[in-house]
Amino acid sequence: MGNANVRLIRTTGLPSAERRALERAVHRGELERVRPGVLVPRGALDGLWPEERHRVLVRAAVTRLRPTDVLSHESACAVLGLPFVGDWPSKVHVLDPTASTTRVTTWFVRHGVERNAPRQAVDHDGTLATTPARTAVDIASARPLDHALPVVDHVLRTLQATPEQLAAEVSRLAKGRTKAAMAVGMGSAASGSPAESVCRVRFRQLGVPDPVQQHVFARPGDRTAIVDFWFPEHGVVVEVDGRAKYEDDAMLDGRSTAEAHWQEKQREDFVRSFPEVRTVVRVTWADLMDPDRLRLKLHRAGIPCR
């Protein structure tokens, strides 16, 4: 994975000879254009996660921000480290408390929030961003539920917002209040990952009974295992296999991918050893992106779906 703190080369204000030299470097493939007037060394963006690329875009746009602008929506997610699930935008999103309508420019999506200006903001390296609570609610009011719930669950789990703070932000909305209220109402601090949050959305869409989250299987003197979802009436455990479990260095904690797979198998064998567990269903990201595929897996395991 690359480093989002790549070197930005700004051409605005440079002597014409220097600008022409930089343009020739772009044509030779030595530099890449992020936005008009902002360049990066060739390959500097290679290997970056989408959210890191968006952070580079935000950094490129900083000099064009107005003093009253507040980074919002996905752009706030990027700088605050909140997990947005969906396509990252090609423009920087900001709240504009001086306007009442939304306008799209070359660089920005400016959301006019004259009637609901942010009451607080977070200072991120000298740039203002909406608070985690406001960010989550803005996303929830404007994006699909499976994009919004991971943000809502994350801010609750990491104690960056309380249910009361989220509800207060929802109450101030003039648009998208019903949509946001649904996401906030589903919010759960027990969701351990964005993939689990998306899985909960799919459960609702498929009419699946509410499971127990983060259920603990334990025996005296033996190890314990915490599972993502437990359906006690059906004897079914559902585990969500996100790629990060086997690819993210922080989650691997010094283990190889092979070691992580082996330990996960041992853990599943332990869970299956409990007599109340009839079966374990492993759900992948591909399953989450295809509700019919997920429905089939759940149906085969004996979990009722619509």
Coordinates of C-alpha atoms in Angstrom, one line a residue:
M1 CA 0.0 0.0 0.0
G2 CA 1.3 3.4 -0.9
N3 CA 1.5 6.7 1.2
A4 CA -1.3 9.2 0.8
N5 CA 1.2 12.0 1.8
V6 CA 2.7 12.2 -1.7
R7 CA 4.5 15.3 -2.9
L8 CA 2.3 17.8 -4.6
I9 CA 3.8 20.1 -7.2
R10 CA 1.7 23.3 -7.6
T11 CA 2.2 25.2 -10.8
T12 CA 0.1 28.2 -10.0
G13 CA 2.2 31.3 -9.5
L14 CA 5.4 29.8 -11.0
P15 CA 7.2 31.7 -13.8
S16 CA 6.0 30.7 -17.3
A17 CA 9.3 29.0 -18.1
E18 CA 9.0 26.7 -15.1
R19 CA 5.3 25.9 -15.9
R20 CA 6.3 25.0 -19.5
A21 CA 9.0 22.8 -18.2
L22 CA 6.6 21.0 -15.9
E23 CA 4.1 20.6 -18.7
R24 CA 6.8 19.0 -20.9
A25 CA 7.5 16.6 -18.0
V26 CA 3.8 15.7 -18.0
H27 CA 3.9 14.9 -21.7
R28 CA 7.0 12.8 -21.2
G29 CA 5.2 10.8 -18.5
E30 CA 7.5 11.9 -15.7
L31 CA 4.7 13.7 -13.9
E32 CA 0.9 13.1 -13.5
R33 CA -1.9 15.7 -13.2
V34 CA -4.1 15.4 -10.2
R35 CA -6.1 18.5 -11.0
P36 CA -5.3 21.6 -13.2
G37 CA -2.3 23.2 -11.6
V38 CA -1.4 20.3 -9.3
L39 CA 1.0 17.5 -10.4
V40 CA 2.6 14.5 -8.7
P41 CA 5.6 12.4 -9.6
R42 CA 4.8 9.5 -11.9
G43 CA 3.6 6.4 -10.0
A44 CA 3.1 8.4 -6.8
L45 CA -0.6 7.3 -6.7
D46 CA 0.1 3.7 -7.5
G47 CA -0.9 1.3 -4.8
L48 CA -3.0 3.8 -2.9
W49 CA -6.3 2.7 -1.5
P50 CA -9.3 4.7 -2.9
E51 CA -9.7 6.6 0.3
E52 CA -6.0 7.6 0.2
R53 CA -6.4 8.8 -3.4
H54 CA -9.3 11.0 -2.2
R55 CA -7.1 12.4 0.6
V56 CA -4.6 13.4 -2.0
L57 CA -7.4 15.1 -3.9
V58 CA -8.4 16.9 -0.7
R59 CA -4.8 18.1 -0.2
A60 CA -4.7 19.3 -3.8
A61 CA -7.9 21.3 -3.2
V62 CA -6.9 22.9 0.1
T63 CA -5.6 26.2 -1.5
R64 CA -9.0 26.6 -3.2
L65 CA -11.1 26.3 -0.1
R66 CA -12.9 29.3 1.2
P67 CA -12.5 30.2 4.9
T68 CA -16.2 29.2 5.5
D69 CA -15.9 25.8 3.8
V70 CA -16.1 22.7 5.9
L71 CA -15.1 19.3 4.4
S72 CA -18.1 17.0 4.4
H73 CA -19.6 13.6 3.2
E74 CA -16.9 11.3 1.7
S75 CA -14.2 14.0 1.9
A76 CA -14.8 14.2 5.7
C77 CA -14.7 10.4 5.9
A78 CA -11.4 10.4 4.1
V79 CA -9.6 12.9 6.4
L80 CA -11.3 11.6 9.6
G81 CA -10.5 7.9 8.8
L82 CA -14.1 6.8 8.7
P83 CA -14.9 3.7 6.6
F84 CA -16.9 4.7 3.5
V85 CA -18.2 1.7 1.5
G86 CA -18.9 2.8 -2.1
D87 CA -17.2 4.6 -4.9
W88 CA -15.2 7.6 -3.8
P89 CA -16.1 10.8 -5.5
S90 CA -14.0 12.5 -8.1
K91 CA -14.6 15.9 -6.5
V92 CA -14.1 17.3 -3.0
H93 CA -17.3 17.7 -1.0
V94 CA -17.8 20.7 1.3
L95 CA -20.5 22.4 3.3
D96 CA -21.1 26.0 2.3
P97 CA -22.9 27.8 5.1
T98 CA -23.2 31.0 3.0
A99 CA -25.4 29.3 0.3
S100 CA -28.8 27.6 0.3
T101 CA -28.4 25.4 -2.8
T102 CA -25.8 22.8 -3.9
R103 CA -23.4 23.7 -6.7
V104 CA -20.9 21.6 -8.6
T105 CA -17.6 23.1 -9.8
T106 CA -14.5 21.7 -11.4
W107 CA -13.0 21.0 -8.0
F108 CA -15.9 20.8 -5.5
V109 CA -19.5 19.7 -4.7
R110 CA -20.6 22.6 -2.6
H111 CA -23.6 21.7 -0.4
G112 CA -25.5 24.8 0.5
V113 CA -26.4 24.5 4.2
E114 CA -27.4 28.0 5.1
R115 CA -30.4 26.6 7.1
N116 CA -28.4 23.8 8.8
A117 CA -24.8 25.1 9.1
P118 CA -22.5 22.8 11.1
R119 CA -22.5 23.8 14.8
Q120 CA -19.1 22.3 15.3
A121 CA -16.2 21.3 13.1
V122 CA -13.0 19.3 13.4
D123 CA -9.6 21.0 12.6
H124 CA -7.6 18.6 10.5
D125 CA -4.2 20.0 9.7
G126 CA -5.6 23.5 9.4
T127 CA -8.6 22.4 7.4
L128 CA -12.1 22.2 8.9
A129 CA -14.1 19.0 8.5
T130 CA -17.6 18.0 9.9
T131 CA -17.6 16.2 13.2
P132 CA -18.0 12.4 13.1
A133 CA -21.6 12.7 14.1
R134 CA -22.5 15.2 11.4
T135 CA -20.4 13.3 8.8
A136 CA -22.3 10.0 9.5
V137 CA -25.7 11.7 9.3
D138 CA -24.8 13.6 6.1
I139 CA -23.8 10.3 4.5
A140 CA -26.9 8.6 5.9
S141 CA -29.2 11.3 4.4
A142 CA -27.7 11.2 0.9
R143 CA -26.2 7.7 0.3
P144 CA -27.7 4.2 0.2
L145 CA -28.1 2.4 3.5
D146 CA -25.3 -0.1 2.7
H147 CA -22.9 2.8 2.3
A148 CA -24.1 4.7 5.3
L149 CA -24.4 2.1 8.0
P150 CA -20.6 1.3 8.1
V151 CA -20.0 4.9 8.9
V152 CA -22.7 5.1 11.6
D153 CA -21.6 1.8 13.2
H154 CA -18.0 2.9 13.2
V155 CA -18.5 6.2 15.0
L156 CA -20.6 4.4 17.6
R157 CA -18.1 1.6 18.1
T158 CA -15.1 4.0 18.4
L159 CA -17.1 6.3 20.7
Q160 CA -16.7 9.2 18.3
A161 CA -20.4 9.9 18.5
T162 CA -23.3 8.9 20.8
P163 CA -26.7 7.8 19.7
E164 CA -28.0 11.0 21.1
Q165 CA -25.6 13.1 19.1
L166 CA -26.6 11.3 15.9
A167 CA -30.3 11.7 16.7
A168 CA -29.8 15.4 17.3
E169 CA -28.1 15.8 13.9
V170 CA -30.9 13.9 12.2
S171 CA -33.5 16.2 13.8
R172 CA -31.8 19.2 12.2
L173 CA -32.1 17.9 8.7
A174 CA -34.4 19.5 6.2
K175 CA -33.8 16.9 3.5
G176 CA -33.2 13.1 3.8
R177 CA -34.4 12.9 7.4
T178 CA -36.3 9.7 7.0
K179 CA -33.4 8.0 5.2
A180 CA -30.9 9.1 7.8
A181 CA -33.2 8.1 10.7
M182 CA -33.3 4.6 9.4
A183 CA -29.5 4.3 9.3
V184 CA -29.1 5.8 12.7
G185 CA -31.9 3.6 14.1
M186 CA -30.0 0.6 12.9
G187 CA -26.7 1.8 14.3
S188 CA -24.8 -0.7 16.4
A189 CA -21.5 -0.4 18.3
A190 CA -21.2 -4.2 18.1
S191 CA -20.5 -4.2 14.4
G192 CA -16.8 -5.1 14.2
S193 CA -16.1 -4.1 10.6
P194 CA -17.7 -2.4 7.6
A195 CA -18.4 -5.8 6.1
E196 CA -20.4 -6.7 9.1
S197 CA -22.4 -3.5 8.8
V198 CA -23.2 -4.2 5.1
C199 CA -24.2 -7.8 6.1
R200 CA -26.7 -6.4 8.6
V201 CA -28.2 -4.3 5.8
R202 CA -28.5 -7.4 3.6
F203 CA -30.2 -9.3 6.5
R204 CA -32.8 -6.6 6.6
Q205 CA -33.3 -6.5 2.8
L206 CA -33.7 -10.3 2.8
G207 CA -36.1 -10.4 5.8
V208 CA -33.7 -12.4 8.0
P209 CA -34.5 -12.6 11.7
D210 CA -32.3 -10.4 13.9
P211 CA -29.2 -12.3 15.0
V212 CA -27.1 -11.9 18.1
Q213 CA -24.0 -9.9 17.3
Q214 CA -20.5 -10.8 18.8
H215 CA -21.8 -13.9 20.6
V216 CA -19.2 -15.6 22.8
F217 CA -18.6 -19.3 22.7
A218 CA -16.6 -20.4 25.7
R219 CA -15.9 -23.4 28.0
P220 CA -14.4 -23.3 31.5
G221 CA -10.7 -23.7 31.2
D222 CA -10.8 -23.6 27.4
R223 CA -10.4 -20.8 24.9
T224 CA -13.2 -18.6 23.7
A225 CA -14.4 -17.5 20.3
I226 CA -16.5 -14.5 19.4
V227 CA -18.6 -14.9 16.3
D228 CA -20.0 -12.1 14.1
F229 CA -23.6 -13.3 14.0
W230 CA -25.4 -16.1 16.0
F231 CA -28.9 -17.3 15.1
P232 CA -29.7 -19.4 18.3
E233 CA -33.2 -20.6 17.1
H234 CA -31.6 -22.0 14.0
G235 CA -28.2 -23.1 15.3
V236 CA -26.4 -21.1 12.7
V237 CA -23.3 -19.0 13.0
V238 CA -22.5 -16.5 10.2
E239 CA -19.0 -15.2 9.9
V240 CA -18.0 -12.4 7.5
D241 CA -14.7 -12.9 5.8
G242 CA -13.4 -9.5 4.9
R243 CA -10.1 -9.3 2.9
A244 CA -8.5 -7.2 5.6
K245 CA -8.5 -10.2 8.0
Y246 CA -5.9 -11.8 5.7
E247 CA -4.3 -8.8 4.0
D248 CA -4.1 -5.9 6.5
D249 CA -0.8 -5.8 8.3
A250 CA -2.5 -4.5 11.5
M251 CA -5.0 -7.3 11.6
L252 CA -2.3 -9.9 10.7
D253 CA -0.2 -8.7 13.6
G254 CA 3.0 -10.3 12.3
R255 CA 1.4 -13.5 11.0
S256 CA 1.5 -14.7 7.5
T257 CA -1.7 -15.0 5.5
A258 CA -1.3 -18.8 5.6
E259 CA -1.0 -18.6 9.4
A260 CA -4.1 -16.4 9.6
H261 CA -6.1 -18.9 7.5
W262 CA -4.9 -21.8 9.7
Q263 CA -5.8 -20.1 12.9
E264 CA -9.2 -19.2 11.5
K265 CA -9.8 -22.9 10.7
Q266 CA -8.9 -23.9 14.2
R267 CA -11.2 -21.3 15.6
E268 CA -14.1 -22.5 13.4
D269 CA -13.5 -26.1 14.4
F270 CA -13.8 -24.9 18.1
V271 CA -17.1 -23.1 17.4
R272 CA -18.5 -26.2 15.5
S273 CA -17.7 -28.4 18.5
F274 CA -20.5 -26.8 20.5
P275 CA -23.6 -29.0 20.3
E276 CA -26.0 -26.0 19.8
V277 CA -24.1 -25.1 16.6
R278 CA -25.6 -26.9 13.7
T279 CA -23.5 -25.1 11.0
V280 CA -21.2 -22.2 10.2
V281 CA -21.8 -20.0 7.2
R282 CA -18.9 -18.0 5.8
V283 CA -19.9 -14.9 3.9
T284 CA -17.5 -13.1 1.6
W285 CA -17.5 -9.6 0.2
A286 CA -18.7 -11.1 -3.2
D287 CA -21.7 -12.6 -1.3
L288 CA -22.5 -9.2 0.2
M289 CA -22.5 -7.6 -3.2
D290 CA -24.9 -10.2 -4.6
P291 CA -28.0 -10.5 -2.3
D292 CA -29.4 -13.4 -4.3
R293 CA -26.1 -15.3 -3.7
L294 CA -26.3 -14.5 0.0
R295 CA -29.9 -15.5 0.2
L296 CA -29.0 -18.9 -1.3
K297 CA -26.3 -19.5 1.3
L298 CA -28.6 -18.5 4.2
H299 CA -31.5 -20.6 2.8
R300 CA -29.3 -23.7 2.5
A301 CA -28.2 -23.2 6.2
G302 CA -31.9 -23.1 7.3
I303 CA -32.2 -19.4 7.9
P304 CA -35.5 -18.1 6.6
C305 CA -35.4 -15.3 4.0
R306 CA -38.0 -13.5 2.0

